[in-house]
């Protein structure tokens, strides 16, 4: 059994059980702990029931070195996490006057009087270390004297991550420094191939024997998490995977495809323009979500209707009539038109059927054409994309960026 410190996450909130909220915190936390050399031993989701929360804390204490509770720290009566942790630790709740004053100041800055119910957020298990929350109204706390220690942080993802990194992770490092064993690992980011296609290719590679591979599919592609016994094994696995997968790999770790494309354009001193139909501006939004996009991004056109394709992107109406708005020919014309309109050196275009309606037997939902145009390339790719409307739009934007990357 691994001697790495084990953490149990108890995610608390009725909204996690009734389909209103997806628990993304668990995935993020598992990745952080993996890199630190610890492990996420279990994840349990429970509703806002004090007795159930306390029971799960007790059960987690049989296996975990540290218990992390997320959610249930708000001001309403059904926010019962603080009560459950106090009961599990065998201590009473105590109101902290400094936290009450901090909450009042926070409301005053917003021009409001603090409701009396918010005083609940100033109650902590006796002896707990208070974890100040710089981006929300719910402080967390850490009962370090409990066996095992219990931490509680808000469930809102941004607040969860901030308090974990600022407070809980330093405690983990200090308490179990001798047991943290970060394994040599990396994340290879791929796009353009399905998870099953990648699996078929990689199963044949004998050079990967002794290397643990986990595939993490998403609408952006498939990430490959690679873990090896030592640094030499990781370097060998990286080399083998790069050679096998070639251009399907666009980066490592947390790099986004937008950053890869942006760096390539910036190096060339080229400007980029985009023309979008079914994605409705999603591609431009992705590009401009990264700082420094103004170095290369000139602008875009959302040409959703046929008239917009003609008047804004200069697509010949006869071309649309002959081939249809969703076609390789129109995708290519959109890219050429937006390239000329913005005086760009590179352009990408997307046209397709995102659904749920609008498809036909010849062009069913998920039929998408992406085009990339530069001085050296004029490429079009036909796609049959799976998923619902949101997934098809996201996959379309990713495919357009990938086509441009390969063209560059």
mmCIF file of N, CA, C and O in Angstrom, residues 189-194 219-222 245-251 256-262 264 272 283 286-287 347-350 370-374 377 379-381 383 385 394-408:
data_model
loop_
_atom_site.group_PDB
_atom_site.id
_atom_site.type_symbol
_atom_site.label_atom_id
_atom_site.label_comp_id
_atom_site.label_asym_id
_atom_site.label_seq_id
_atom_site.Cartn_x
_atom_site.Cartn_y
_atom_site.Cartn_z
ATOM 1 N N UNK A 189 -1.034 16.703 -24.288
ATOM 2 C CA UNK A 189 -2.317 17.168 -24.799
ATOM 3 C C UNK A 189 -2.415 16.849 -26.280
ATOM 4 O O UNK A 189 -1.556 17.236 -27.082
ATOM 5 N N UNK A 190 -3.460 16.112 -26.655
ATOM 6 C CA UNK A 190 -3.648 15.739 -28.044
ATOM 7 C C UNK A 190 -5.022 16.194 -28.523
ATOM 8 O O UNK A 190 -5.947 16.389 -27.735
ATOM 9 N N UNK A 191 -5.159 16.357 -29.827
ATOM 10 C CA UNK A 191 -6.455 16.677 -30.413
ATOM 11 C C UNK A 191 -6.500 16.120 -31.833
ATOM 12 O O UNK A 191 -5.453 15.915 -32.466
ATOM 13 N N UNK A 192 -7.709 15.846 -32.295
ATOM 14 C CA UNK A 192 -7.876 15.351 -33.657
ATOM 15 C C UNK A 192 -8.025 13.845 -33.754
ATOM 16 O O UNK A 192 -8.315 13.315 -34.837
ATOM 17 N N UNK A 193 -7.840 13.112 -32.638
ATOM 18 C CA UNK A 193 -8.021 11.662 -32.630
ATOM 19 C C UNK A 193 -8.923 11.283 -31.466
ATOM 20 O O UNK A 193 -8.870 11.893 -30.397
ATOM 21 N N UNK A 194 -9.727 10.251 -31.648
ATOM 22 C CA UNK A 194 -10.621 9.799 -30.588
ATOM 23 C C UNK A 194 -9.849 9.015 -29.537
ATOM 24 O O UNK A 194 -8.736 8.532 -29.778
ATOM 25 N N UNK A 219 -14.067 17.724 -24.846
ATOM 26 C CA UNK A 219 -14.367 18.312 -26.151
ATOM 27 C C UNK A 219 -13.136 18.944 -26.790
ATOM 28 O O UNK A 219 -13.141 19.233 -27.982
ATOM 29 N N UNK A 220 -12.081 19.165 -26.016
ATOM 30 C CA UNK A 220 -10.848 19.738 -26.561
ATOM 31 C C UNK A 220 -9.929 18.679 -27.158
ATOM 32 O O UNK A 220 -8.971 19.011 -27.857
ATOM 33 N N UNK A 221 -10.184 17.413 -26.874
ATOM 34 C CA UNK A 221 -9.314 16.351 -27.347
ATOM 35 C C UNK A 221 -9.137 15.308 -26.270
ATOM 36 O O UNK A 221 -10.010 15.108 -25.423
ATOM 37 N N UNK A 222 -7.993 14.641 -26.285
ATOM 38 C CA UNK A 222 -7.694 13.620 -25.285
ATOM 39 C C UNK A 222 -6.353 13.954 -24.644
ATOM 40 O O UNK A 222 -5.330 14.035 -25.333
ATOM 41 N N UNK A 245 2.617 9.669 -31.968
ATOM 42 C CA UNK A 245 1.423 10.486 -32.160
ATOM 43 C C UNK A 245 1.664 11.706 -33.035
ATOM 44 O O UNK A 245 0.714 12.295 -33.548
ATOM 45 N N UNK A 246 2.915 12.102 -33.209
ATOM 46 C CA UNK A 246 3.245 13.178 -34.133
ATOM 47 C C UNK A 246 2.478 14.457 -33.886
ATOM 48 O O UNK A 246 2.405 14.966 -32.761
ATOM 49 N N UNK A 247 1.851 14.968 -34.942
ATOM 50 C CA UNK A 247 1.186 16.263 -34.880
ATOM 51 C C UNK A 247 -0.091 16.250 -34.053
ATOM 52 O O UNK A 247 -0.655 17.308 -33.776
ATOM 53 N N UNK A 248 -0.551 15.059 -33.629
ATOM 54 C CA UNK A 248 -1.722 15.023 -32.756
ATOM 55 C C UNK A 248 -1.422 15.636 -31.389
ATOM 56 O O UNK A 248 -2.325 16.083 -30.700
ATOM 57 N N UNK A 249 -0.147 15.644 -31.008
ATOM 58 C CA UNK A 249 0.263 16.259 -29.744
ATOM 59 C C UNK A 249 0.515 17.737 -29.979
ATOM 60 O O UNK A 249 1.306 18.110 -30.834
ATOM 61 N N UNK A 250 -0.189 18.587 -29.221
ATOM 62 C CA UNK A 250 0.042 20.018 -29.403
ATOM 63 C C UNK A 250 0.697 20.691 -28.201
ATOM 64 O O UNK A 250 1.034 21.877 -28.256
ATOM 65 N N UNK A 251 0.911 19.947 -27.108
ATOM 66 C CA UNK A 251 1.576 20.561 -25.968
ATOM 67 C C UNK A 251 1.574 19.647 -24.764
ATOM 68 O O UNK A 251 1.137 18.492 -24.833
ATOM 69 N N UNK A 256 -2.847 25.564 -23.556
ATOM 70 C CA UNK A 256 -4.065 25.537 -24.357
ATOM 71 C C UNK A 256 -3.689 25.662 -25.827
ATOM 72 O O UNK A 256 -2.695 26.302 -26.178
ATOM 73 N N UNK A 257 -4.498 25.064 -26.689
ATOM 74 C CA UNK A 257 -4.227 25.124 -28.124
ATOM 75 C C UNK A 257 -4.185 26.566 -28.623
ATOM 76 O O UNK A 257 -3.427 26.887 -29.551
ATOM 77 N N UNK A 258 -4.988 27.437 -28.023
ATOM 78 C CA UNK A 258 -4.949 28.855 -28.395
ATOM 79 C C UNK A 258 -3.552 29.423 -28.189
ATOM 80 O O UNK A 258 -3.041 30.190 -29.015
ATOM 81 N N UNK A 259 -2.912 29.056 -27.089
ATOM 82 C CA UNK A 259 -1.566 29.572 -26.804
ATOM 83 C C UNK A 259 -0.557 29.074 -27.826
ATOM 84 O O UNK A 259 0.344 29.822 -28.243
ATOM 85 N N UNK A 260 -0.689 27.826 -28.234
ATOM 86 C CA UNK A 260 0.228 27.263 -29.230
ATOM 87 C C UNK A 260 0.081 27.993 -30.563
ATOM 88 O O UNK A 260 1.070 28.398 -31.187
ATOM 89 N N UNK A 261 -1.168 28.173 -30.995
ATOM 90 C CA UNK A 261 -1.410 28.886 -32.248
ATOM 91 C C UNK A 261 -0.949 30.339 -32.136
ATOM 92 O O UNK A 261 -0.314 30.885 -33.055
ATOM 93 N N UNK A 262 -1.255 30.964 -31.001
ATOM 94 C CA UNK A 262 -0.858 32.355 -30.801
ATOM 95 C C UNK A 262 0.648 32.545 -30.858
ATOM 96 O O UNK A 262 1.142 33.510 -31.459
ATOM 97 N N UNK A 264 2.781 30.680 -32.482
ATOM 98 C CA UNK A 264 3.222 30.498 -33.863
ATOM 99 C C UNK A 264 2.952 31.744 -34.703
ATOM 100 O O UNK A 264 3.790 32.163 -35.519
ATOM 101 N N UNK A 272 -4.322 37.368 -37.416
ATOM 102 C CA UNK A 272 -5.331 36.329 -37.608
ATOM 103 C C UNK A 272 -6.722 36.940 -37.643
ATOM 104 O O UNK A 272 -7.047 37.824 -36.842
ATOM 105 N N UNK A 283 -15.224 30.865 -31.069
ATOM 106 C CA UNK A 283 -13.802 30.810 -31.396
ATOM 107 C C UNK A 283 -13.119 32.125 -31.038
ATOM 108 O O UNK A 283 -12.042 32.124 -30.423
ATOM 109 N N UNK A 286 -12.683 32.331 -27.327
ATOM 110 C CA UNK A 286 -11.569 31.514 -26.825
ATOM 111 C C UNK A 286 -10.233 32.195 -27.065
ATOM 112 O O UNK A 286 -9.358 32.207 -26.208
ATOM 113 N N UNK A 287 -10.075 32.764 -28.248
ATOM 114 C CA UNK A 287 -8.802 33.411 -28.577
ATOM 115 C C UNK A 287 -8.543 34.597 -27.651
ATOM 116 O O UNK A 287 -7.451 34.760 -27.106
ATOM 117 N N UNK A 347 -6.233 33.014 -41.588
ATOM 118 C CA UNK A 347 -7.665 33.070 -41.294
ATOM 119 C C UNK A 347 -8.195 31.666 -41.089
ATOM 120 O O UNK A 347 -7.688 30.703 -41.675
ATOM 121 N N UNK A 348 -9.222 31.555 -40.252
ATOM 122 C CA UNK A 348 -9.926 30.285 -40.092
ATOM 123 C C UNK A 348 -11.419 30.556 -40.183
ATOM 124 O O UNK A 348 -11.885 31.660 -39.859
ATOM 125 N N UNK A 349 -12.170 29.549 -40.630
ATOM 126 C CA UNK A 349 -13.617 29.691 -40.784
ATOM 127 C C UNK A 349 -14.296 28.404 -40.352
ATOM 128 O O UNK A 349 -13.724 27.312 -40.459
ATOM 129 N N UNK A 350 -15.528 28.555 -39.855
ATOM 130 C CA UNK A 350 -16.324 27.422 -39.392
ATOM 131 C C UNK A 350 -17.744 27.575 -39.913
ATOM 132 O O UNK A 350 -18.348 28.638 -39.783
ATOM 133 N N UNK A 370 -14.414 23.076 -41.419
ATOM 134 C CA UNK A 370 -13.504 24.122 -40.948
ATOM 135 C C UNK A 370 -12.464 24.361 -42.028
ATOM 136 O O UNK A 370 -12.058 23.431 -42.743
ATOM 137 N N UNK A 371 -12.062 25.613 -42.165
ATOM 138 C CA UNK A 371 -11.083 25.977 -43.193
ATOM 139 C C UNK A 371 -10.007 26.854 -42.583
ATOM 140 O O UNK A 371 -10.265 27.630 -41.658
ATOM 141 N N UNK A 372 -8.795 26.711 -43.109
ATOM 142 C CA UNK A 372 -7.671 27.552 -42.691
ATOM 143 C C UNK A 372 -6.993 28.090 -43.938
ATOM 144 O O UNK A 372 -6.786 27.354 -44.916
ATOM 145 N N UNK A 373 -6.644 29.369 -43.896
ATOM 146 C CA UNK A 373 -6.047 30.008 -45.075
ATOM 147 C C UNK A 373 -4.842 30.823 -44.635
ATOM 148 O O UNK A 373 -4.914 31.634 -43.694
ATOM 149 N N UNK A 374 -3.709 30.601 -45.274
ATOM 150 C CA UNK A 374 -2.515 31.427 -45.096
ATOM 151 C C UNK A 374 -1.894 31.622 -46.472
ATOM 152 O O UNK A 374 -2.418 31.127 -47.481
ATOM 153 N N UNK A 377 -1.011 27.988 -47.339
ATOM 154 C CA UNK A 377 -1.946 26.872 -47.166
ATOM 155 C C UNK A 377 -3.379 27.311 -47.432
ATOM 156 O O UNK A 377 -3.764 28.446 -47.151
ATOM 157 N N UNK A 379 -6.581 25.031 -46.604
ATOM 158 C CA UNK A 379 -7.004 23.716 -46.139
ATOM 159 C C UNK A 379 -8.466 23.745 -45.697
ATOM 160 O O UNK A 379 -8.937 24.715 -45.116
ATOM 161 N N UNK A 380 -9.169 22.639 -45.976
ATOM 162 C CA UNK A 380 -10.538 22.455 -45.502
ATOM 163 C C UNK A 380 -10.654 21.045 -44.927
ATOM 164 O O UNK A 380 -10.095 20.093 -45.499
ATOM 165 N N UNK A 381 -11.371 20.943 -43.833
ATOM 166 C CA UNK A 381 -11.572 19.625 -43.221
ATOM 167 C C UNK A 381 -13.064 19.421 -42.974
ATOM 168 O O UNK A 381 -13.740 20.292 -42.415
ATOM 169 N N UNK A 383 -15.936 17.349 -40.960
ATOM 170 C CA UNK A 383 -16.013 16.684 -39.663
ATOM 171 C C UNK A 383 -17.411 16.139 -39.423
ATOM 172 O O UNK A 383 -18.405 16.730 -39.869
ATOM 173 N N UNK A 385 -19.082 15.442 -36.021
ATOM 174 C CA UNK A 385 -18.802 15.606 -34.606
ATOM 175 C C UNK A 385 -19.927 15.055 -33.737
ATOM 176 O O UNK A 385 -21.105 15.278 -34.015
ATOM 177 N N UNK A 394 -18.093 23.495 -29.291
ATOM 178 C CA UNK A 394 -16.754 23.508 -28.689
ATOM 179 C C UNK A 394 -15.768 22.694 -29.515
ATOM 180 O O UNK A 394 -14.618 23.114 -29.724
ATOM 181 N N UNK A 395 -16.215 21.535 -29.995
ATOM 182 C CA UNK A 395 -15.326 20.708 -30.819
ATOM 183 C C UNK A 395 -15.020 21.389 -32.157
ATOM 184 O O UNK A 395 -13.925 21.235 -32.700
ATOM 185 N N UNK A 396 -15.981 22.139 -32.671
ATOM 186 C CA UNK A 396 -15.749 22.861 -33.930
ATOM 187 C C UNK A 396 -14.669 23.915 -33.762
ATOM 188 O O UNK A 396 -13.770 24.055 -34.618
ATOM 189 N N UNK A 397 -14.738 24.682 -32.686
ATOM 190 C CA UNK A 397 -13.729 25.716 -32.434
ATOM 191 C C UNK A 397 -12.353 25.089 -32.263
ATOM 192 O O UNK A 397 -11.346 25.591 -32.793
ATOM 193 N N UNK A 398 -12.287 23.977 -31.531
ATOM 194 C CA UNK A 398 -11.007 23.296 -31.333
ATOM 195 C C UNK A 398 -10.462 22.771 -32.657
ATOM 196 O O UNK A 398 -9.259 22.883 -32.935
ATOM 197 N N UNK A 399 -11.345 22.202 -33.483
ATOM 198 C CA UNK A 399 -10.900 21.660 -34.765
ATOM 199 C C UNK A 399 -10.376 22.759 -35.689
ATOM 200 O O UNK A 399 -9.403 22.553 -36.425
ATOM 201 N N UNK A 400 -11.013 23.930 -35.661
ATOM 202 C CA UNK A 400 -10.555 25.037 -36.496
ATOM 203 C C UNK A 400 -9.162 25.498 -36.057
ATOM 204 O O UNK A 400 -8.269 25.742 -36.877
ATOM 205 N N UNK A 401 -8.973 25.615 -34.744
ATOM 206 C CA UNK A 401 -7.660 25.999 -34.237
ATOM 207 C C UNK A 401 -6.602 24.949 -34.593
ATOM 208 O O UNK A 401 -5.466 25.292 -34.956
ATOM 209 N N UNK A 402 -6.979 23.687 -34.514
ATOM 210 C CA UNK A 402 -6.019 22.620 -34.808
ATOM 211 C C UNK A 402 -5.642 22.614 -36.282
ATOM 212 O O UNK A 402 -4.479 22.401 -36.627
ATOM 213 N N UNK A 403 -6.616 22.858 -37.148
ATOM 214 C CA UNK A 403 -6.306 22.920 -38.578
ATOM 215 C C UNK A 403 -5.345 24.063 -38.862
ATOM 216 O O UNK A 403 -4.400 23.912 -39.660
ATOM 217 N N UNK A 404 -5.554 25.206 -38.213
ATOM 218 C CA UNK A 404 -4.637 26.326 -38.400
ATOM 219 C C UNK A 404 -3.249 25.985 -37.868
ATOM 220 O O UNK A 404 -2.237 26.272 -38.515
ATOM 221 N N UNK A 405 -3.190 25.339 -36.699
ATOM 222 C CA UNK A 405 -1.877 24.932 -36.145
ATOM 223 C C UNK A 405 -1.128 24.050 -37.113
ATOM 224 O O UNK A 405 0.072 24.253 -37.385
ATOM 225 N N UNK A 406 -1.802 23.058 -37.666
ATOM 226 C CA UNK A 406 -1.131 22.158 -38.592
ATOM 227 C C UNK A 406 -0.744 22.882 -39.892
ATOM 228 O O UNK A 406 0.297 22.576 -40.493
ATOM 229 N N UNK A 407 -1.559 23.847 -40.310
ATOM 230 C CA UNK A 407 -1.226 24.614 -41.508
ATOM 231 C C UNK A 407 0.000 25.494 -41.279
ATOM 232 O O UNK A 407 0.798 25.712 -42.201
ATOM 233 N N UNK A 408 0.155 25.969 -40.042
ATOM 234 C CA UNK A 408 1.314 26.799 -39.729
ATOM 235 C C UNK A 408 2.598 25.989 -39.596
ATOM 236 O O UNK A 408 3.678 26.554 -39.577
#
